[in-house]
PDB file of C-alpha atoms in Angstrom:
ATOM      1  CA  MET A 296      -7.746  11.230 -26.138  1.00 54.00           C
ATOM      2  CA  LYS A 297     -10.429   8.548 -26.279  1.00 71.00           C
ATOM      3  CA  ASN A 298     -13.264   8.399 -23.858  1.00 79.00           C
ATOM      4  CA  SER A 299     -11.842   5.042 -22.130  1.00 83.00           C
ATOM      5  CA  HIS A 300      -8.583   6.751 -21.620  1.00 83.00           C
ATOM      6  CA  VAL A 301     -10.100   9.685 -19.887  1.00 85.00           C
ATOM      7  CA  ARG A 302     -12.320   7.319 -17.813  1.00 88.00           C
ATOM      8  CA  ALA A 303      -9.147   5.212 -16.816  1.00 85.00           C
ATOM      9  CA  LEU A 304      -7.215   8.267 -15.708  1.00 84.00           C
ATOM     10  CA  LEU A 305     -10.110   9.337 -13.604  1.00 85.00           C
ATOM     11  CA  LEU A 306     -10.548   5.984 -11.932  1.00 86.00           C
ATOM     12  CA  CYS A 307      -6.710   6.098 -11.310  1.00 83.00           C
ATOM     13  CA  LEU A 308      -7.185   9.228  -9.316  1.00 83.00           C
ATOM     14  CA  ILE A 309      -9.641   7.635  -6.929  1.00 85.00           C
ATOM     15  CA  PRO A 310      -7.134   5.781  -4.808  1.00 80.00           C
ATOM     16  CA  PRO A 311      -4.884   8.607  -4.161  1.00 77.00           C
ATOM     17  CA  LEU A 312      -7.738  11.030  -3.298  1.00 78.00           C
ATOM     18  CA  ILE A 313      -9.144   8.465  -0.840  1.00 77.00           C
ATOM     19  CA  TRP A 314      -5.702   7.656   0.744  1.00 72.00           C
ATOM     20  CA  GLY A 315      -4.666  11.191   0.857  1.00 73.00           C
ATOM     21  CA  GLY A 316      -7.902  12.246   2.686  1.00 79.00           C
ATOM     22  CA  MET A 317      -7.603   9.475   5.190  1.00 81.00           C
ATOM     23  CA  PHE A 318      -4.913  10.967   7.115  1.00 82.00           C
ATOM     24  CA  PRO A 319      -6.273  14.581   7.649  1.00 85.00           C
ATOM     25  CA  ILE A 320      -9.565  12.790   8.677  1.00 85.00           C
ATOM     26  CA  ALA A 321      -7.612  10.408  11.042  1.00 84.00           C
ATOM     27  CA  ALA A 322      -5.663  13.529  12.544  1.00 85.00           C
ATOM     28  CA  VAL A 323      -9.001  15.108  13.553  1.00 87.00           C
ATOM     29  CA  LEU A 324     -10.275  11.775  15.043  1.00 84.00           C
ATOM     30  CA  GLU A 325      -7.040  11.089  16.991  1.00 82.00           C
ATOM     31  CA  PRO A 326      -7.720  12.833  20.147  1.00 86.00           C
ATOM     32  CA  THR A 327     -11.059  11.296  20.788  1.00 89.00           C
ATOM     33  CA  VAL A 328     -10.653   7.774  18.973  1.00 84.00           C
ATOM     34  CA  ASN A 329      -8.544   5.049  20.116  1.00 86.00           C
ATOM     35  CA  MET A 330      -6.200   4.328  17.087  1.00 82.00           C
ATOM     36  CA  PHE A 331      -6.272   0.492  17.999  1.00 84.00           C
ATOM     37  CA  ALA A 332     -10.095   0.633  17.671  1.00 85.00           C
ATOM     38  CA  MET A 333     -10.041   2.364  14.477  1.00 81.00           C
ATOM     39  CA  THR A 334      -7.562   0.089  12.985  1.00 83.00           C
ATOM     40  CA  LEU A 335      -9.614  -2.989  14.018  1.00 84.00           C
ATOM     41  CA  ILE A 336     -12.825  -1.756  12.597  1.00 85.00           C
ATOM     42  CA  ARG A 337     -11.217  -0.620   9.432  1.00 82.00           C
ATOM     43  CA  TYR A 338      -9.451  -3.795   8.630  1.00 84.00           C
ATOM     44  CA  SER A 339     -12.197  -5.940   9.895  1.00 87.00           C
ATOM     45  CA  VAL A 340     -14.734  -4.340   7.393  1.00 90.00           C
ATOM     46  CA  VAL A 341     -12.209  -4.456   4.560  1.00 86.00           C
ATOM     47  CA  ALA A 342     -11.347  -8.224   5.188  1.00 87.00           C
ATOM     48  CA  LEU A 343     -15.022  -9.190   5.135  1.00 93.00           C
ATOM     49  CA  ILE A 344     -15.514  -7.203   1.876  1.00 93.00           C
ATOM     50  CA  LEU A 345     -12.329  -8.787   0.322  1.00 90.00           C
ATOM     51  CA  ALA A 346     -13.415 -12.398   1.531  1.00 91.00           C
ATOM     52  CA  VAL A 347     -16.726 -11.855  -0.133  1.00 95.00           C
ATOM     53  CA  MET A 348     -14.845 -10.631  -3.385  1.00 94.00           C
ATOM     54  CA  LEU A 349     -12.468 -13.679  -3.196  1.00 92.00           C
ATOM     55  CA  GLN A 350     -15.298 -16.299  -2.661  1.00 94.00           C
ATOM     56  CA  ARG A 351     -16.982 -14.874  -5.778  1.00 95.00           C
ATOM     57  CA  ALA A 352     -13.952 -14.804  -8.006  1.00 94.00           C
ATOM     58  CA  GLU A 353     -12.172 -18.020  -7.061  1.00 93.00           C
ATOM     59  CA  GLY A 354     -14.828 -19.996  -5.018  1.00 93.00           C
ATOM     60  CA  THR A 355     -14.383 -21.868  -1.721  1.00 91.00           C
ATOM     61  CA  ALA A 356     -11.256 -23.588  -2.732  1.00 90.00           C
ATOM     62  CA  ALA A 357      -9.436 -20.370  -2.220  1.00 89.00           C
ATOM     63  CA  PHE A 358     -10.079 -20.569   1.537  1.00 89.00           C
ATOM     64  CA  ARG A 359      -8.098 -23.650   2.019  1.00 90.00           C
ATOM     65  CA  LEU A 360      -5.234 -22.862   4.433  1.00 89.00           C
ATOM     66  CA  GLU A 361      -3.418 -26.122   3.930  1.00 89.00           C
ATOM     67  CA  GLY A 362      -1.989 -25.879   7.518  1.00 89.00           C
ATOM     68  CA  GLN A 363      -0.691 -22.188   7.242  1.00 90.00           C
ATOM     69  CA  GLY A 364      -3.677 -20.546   8.896  1.00 88.00           C
ATOM     70  CA  TRP A 365      -1.709 -19.145  11.863  1.00 91.00           C
ATOM     71  CA  ARG A 366       1.037 -18.072   9.611  1.00 92.00           C
ATOM     72  CA  LEU A 367      -1.306 -16.262   7.203  1.00 87.00           C
ATOM     73  CA  PHE A 368      -3.027 -14.578  10.315  1.00 87.00           C
ATOM     74  CA  LEU A 369       0.273 -13.396  11.844  1.00 89.00           C
ATOM     75  CA  LEU A 370       1.889 -12.101   8.766  1.00 88.00           C
ATOM     76  CA  GLY A 371      -1.424 -10.419   7.454  1.00 82.00           C
ATOM     77  CA  SER A 372      -1.906  -8.798  10.729  1.00 82.00           C
ATOM     78  CA  ALA A 373       1.515  -7.560  10.970  1.00 84.00           C
ATOM     79  CA  GLY A 374       1.524  -6.358   7.308  1.00 80.00           C
ATOM     80  CA  PHE A 375      -1.636  -4.802   7.083  1.00 77.00           C
ATOM     81  CA  ALA A 376      -3.082  -3.776  10.476  1.00 77.00           C
ATOM     82  CA  GLY A 377       0.373  -3.262  11.975  1.00 81.00           C
ATOM     83  CA  PHE A 378       1.424  -0.926   9.170  1.00 79.00           C
ATOM     84  CA  GLY A 379      -1.855   0.944   9.405  1.00 79.00           C
ATOM     85  CA  LEU A 380      -1.663   1.069  13.138  1.00 84.00           C
ATOM     86  CA  LEU A 381       1.879   2.629  13.092  1.00 86.00           C
ATOM     87  CA  ALA A 382       0.792   5.269  10.432  1.00 84.00           C
ATOM     88  CA  PHE A 383      -2.244   6.240  12.382  1.00 84.00           C
ATOM     89  CA  THR A 384      -0.013   6.501  15.567  1.00 86.00           C
ATOM     90  CA  ALA A 385       2.409   8.556  13.696  1.00 88.00           C
ATOM     91  CA  LEU A 386      -0.354  11.142  13.556  1.00 86.00           C
ATOM     92  CA  THR A 387       0.288  11.859  17.262  1.00 86.00           C
ATOM     93  CA  TYR A 388       4.003  12.942  16.524  1.00 91.00           C
ATOM     94  CA  THR A 389       3.717  14.564  13.327  1.00 90.00           C
ATOM     95  CA  SER A 390       1.250  16.056  10.768  1.00 89.00           C
ATOM     96  CA  ALA A 391      -1.049  14.372   8.419  1.00 87.00           C
ATOM     97  CA  ALA A 392       0.701  15.727   5.417  1.00 87.00           C
ATOM     98  CA  ASN A 393       3.969  14.125   6.617  1.00 89.00           C
ATOM     99  CA  VAL A 394       2.292  10.850   7.054  1.00 86.00           C
ATOM    100  CA  SER A 395       0.685  10.953   3.735  1.00 83.00           C
ATOM    101  CA  LEU A 396       4.066  11.758   2.171  1.00 84.00           C
ATOM    102  CA  ILE A 397       5.643   8.881   3.818  1.00 83.00           C
ATOM    103  CA  MET A 398       2.908   6.516   2.746  1.00 80.00           C
ATOM    104  CA  ALA A 399       3.145   7.694  -0.923  1.00 80.00           C
ATOM    105  CA  MET A 400       6.872   6.904  -0.785  1.00 84.00           C
ATOM    106  CA  MET A 401       6.380   3.195   0.401  1.00 82.00           C
ATOM    107  CA  PRO A 402       6.540   1.717  -3.072  1.00 82.00           C
ATOM    108  CA  ALA A 403       9.791   3.561  -3.833  1.00 85.00           C
ATOM    109  CA  ILE A 404      11.156   2.601  -0.357  1.00 87.00           C
ATOM    110  CA  GLY A 405      10.168  -1.061  -1.096  1.00 86.00           C
ATOM    111  CA  ALA A 406      11.908  -1.033  -4.396  1.00 85.00           C
ATOM    112  CA  VAL A 407      15.060   0.476  -2.864  1.00 88.00           C
ATOM    113  CA  ILE A 408      15.163  -2.093   0.040  1.00 90.00           C
ATOM    114  CA  ALA A 409      14.519  -4.880  -2.475  1.00 88.00           C
ATOM    115  CA  ALA A 410      17.448  -3.598  -4.749  1.00 88.00           C
ATOM    116  CA  ALA A 411      19.649  -3.453  -1.648  1.00 90.00           C
ATOM    117  CA  ALA A 412      18.865  -6.962  -0.419  1.00 92.00           C
ATOM    118  CA  THR A 413      19.129  -8.545  -3.834  1.00 91.00           C
ATOM    119  CA  LYS A 414      21.881  -6.401  -5.140  1.00 88.00           C
ATOM    120  CA  LYS A 415      19.986  -5.972  -8.374  1.00 85.00           C
ATOM    121  CA  LEU A 416      18.085  -2.957  -9.793  1.00 79.00           C
ATOM    122  CA  PRO A 417      14.501  -3.342 -10.682  1.00 73.00           C
ATOM    123  CA  PRO A 418      14.080  -4.405 -14.436  1.00 71.00           C
ATOM    124  CA  CYS A 419      12.707  -0.913 -15.537  1.00 67.00           C
ATOM    125  CA  ILE A 420      15.843   0.913 -14.088  1.00 60.00           C
ATOM    126  CA  ARG A 421      18.310  -1.760 -15.550  1.00 54.00           C
ATOM    127  CA  SER A 422      16.774  -1.296 -19.106  1.00 55.00           C
ATOM    128  CA  TRP A 423      16.680   2.612 -18.746  1.00 55.00           C
ATOM    129  CA  ARG A 424      20.106   2.700 -17.563  1.00 52.00           C
ATOM    130  CA  PHE A 425      21.675   0.607 -20.071  1.00 51.00           C
ATOM    131  CA  SER A 426      19.869   2.042 -23.093  1.00 50.00           C
ATOM    132  CA  SER A 427      20.709   5.695 -22.329  1.00 49.00           C
ATOM    133  CA  PRO A 428      22.162   7.749 -25.114  1.00 52.00           C
ATOM    134  CA  SER A 429      24.904   9.381 -23.116  1.00 51.00           C
ATOM    135  CA  SER A 430      27.208   6.980 -21.151  1.00 51.00           C
ATOM    136  CA  ALA A 431      28.991  10.014 -19.829  1.00 49.00           C
ATOM    137  CA  SER A 432      26.084  11.191 -17.594  1.00 45.00           C
ATOM    138  CA  PRO A 433      26.325  10.254 -13.934  1.00 46.00           C
ATOM    139  CA  TRP A 434      22.684   9.771 -13.826  1.00 46.00           C
ATOM    140  CA  TYR A 435      22.840   6.651 -16.005  1.00 42.00           C
TER     141      TYR A 435
END
């Protein structure tokens, strides 16, 4: 393996380690820290960092809302903060391992919901399914 491949693989391990470690830490903090406050602080800090990154990459033109500011705020708050708040609140009812597993399943759950809503399989599944060597297998 080339050195760049090893570096890429190591960099790919960083997000799962951070995300996986977040819920055990939150479970310890849950009895003493208000989950609403934790979510507010967490997403406010990240919003500022991402805004700076966006401004540097795209310039100030990227911040033009074109009359969609409230819609952006509501959908963004519901999607990011709402989801995080529900995940942190779930720690009251289940273990950190369960919440981490559910979070890890979110891309697959999203793909299943999208496939059901559009009545189409994702492109990678379609190509895999129809290029199978055995048409008799029930898994293809």
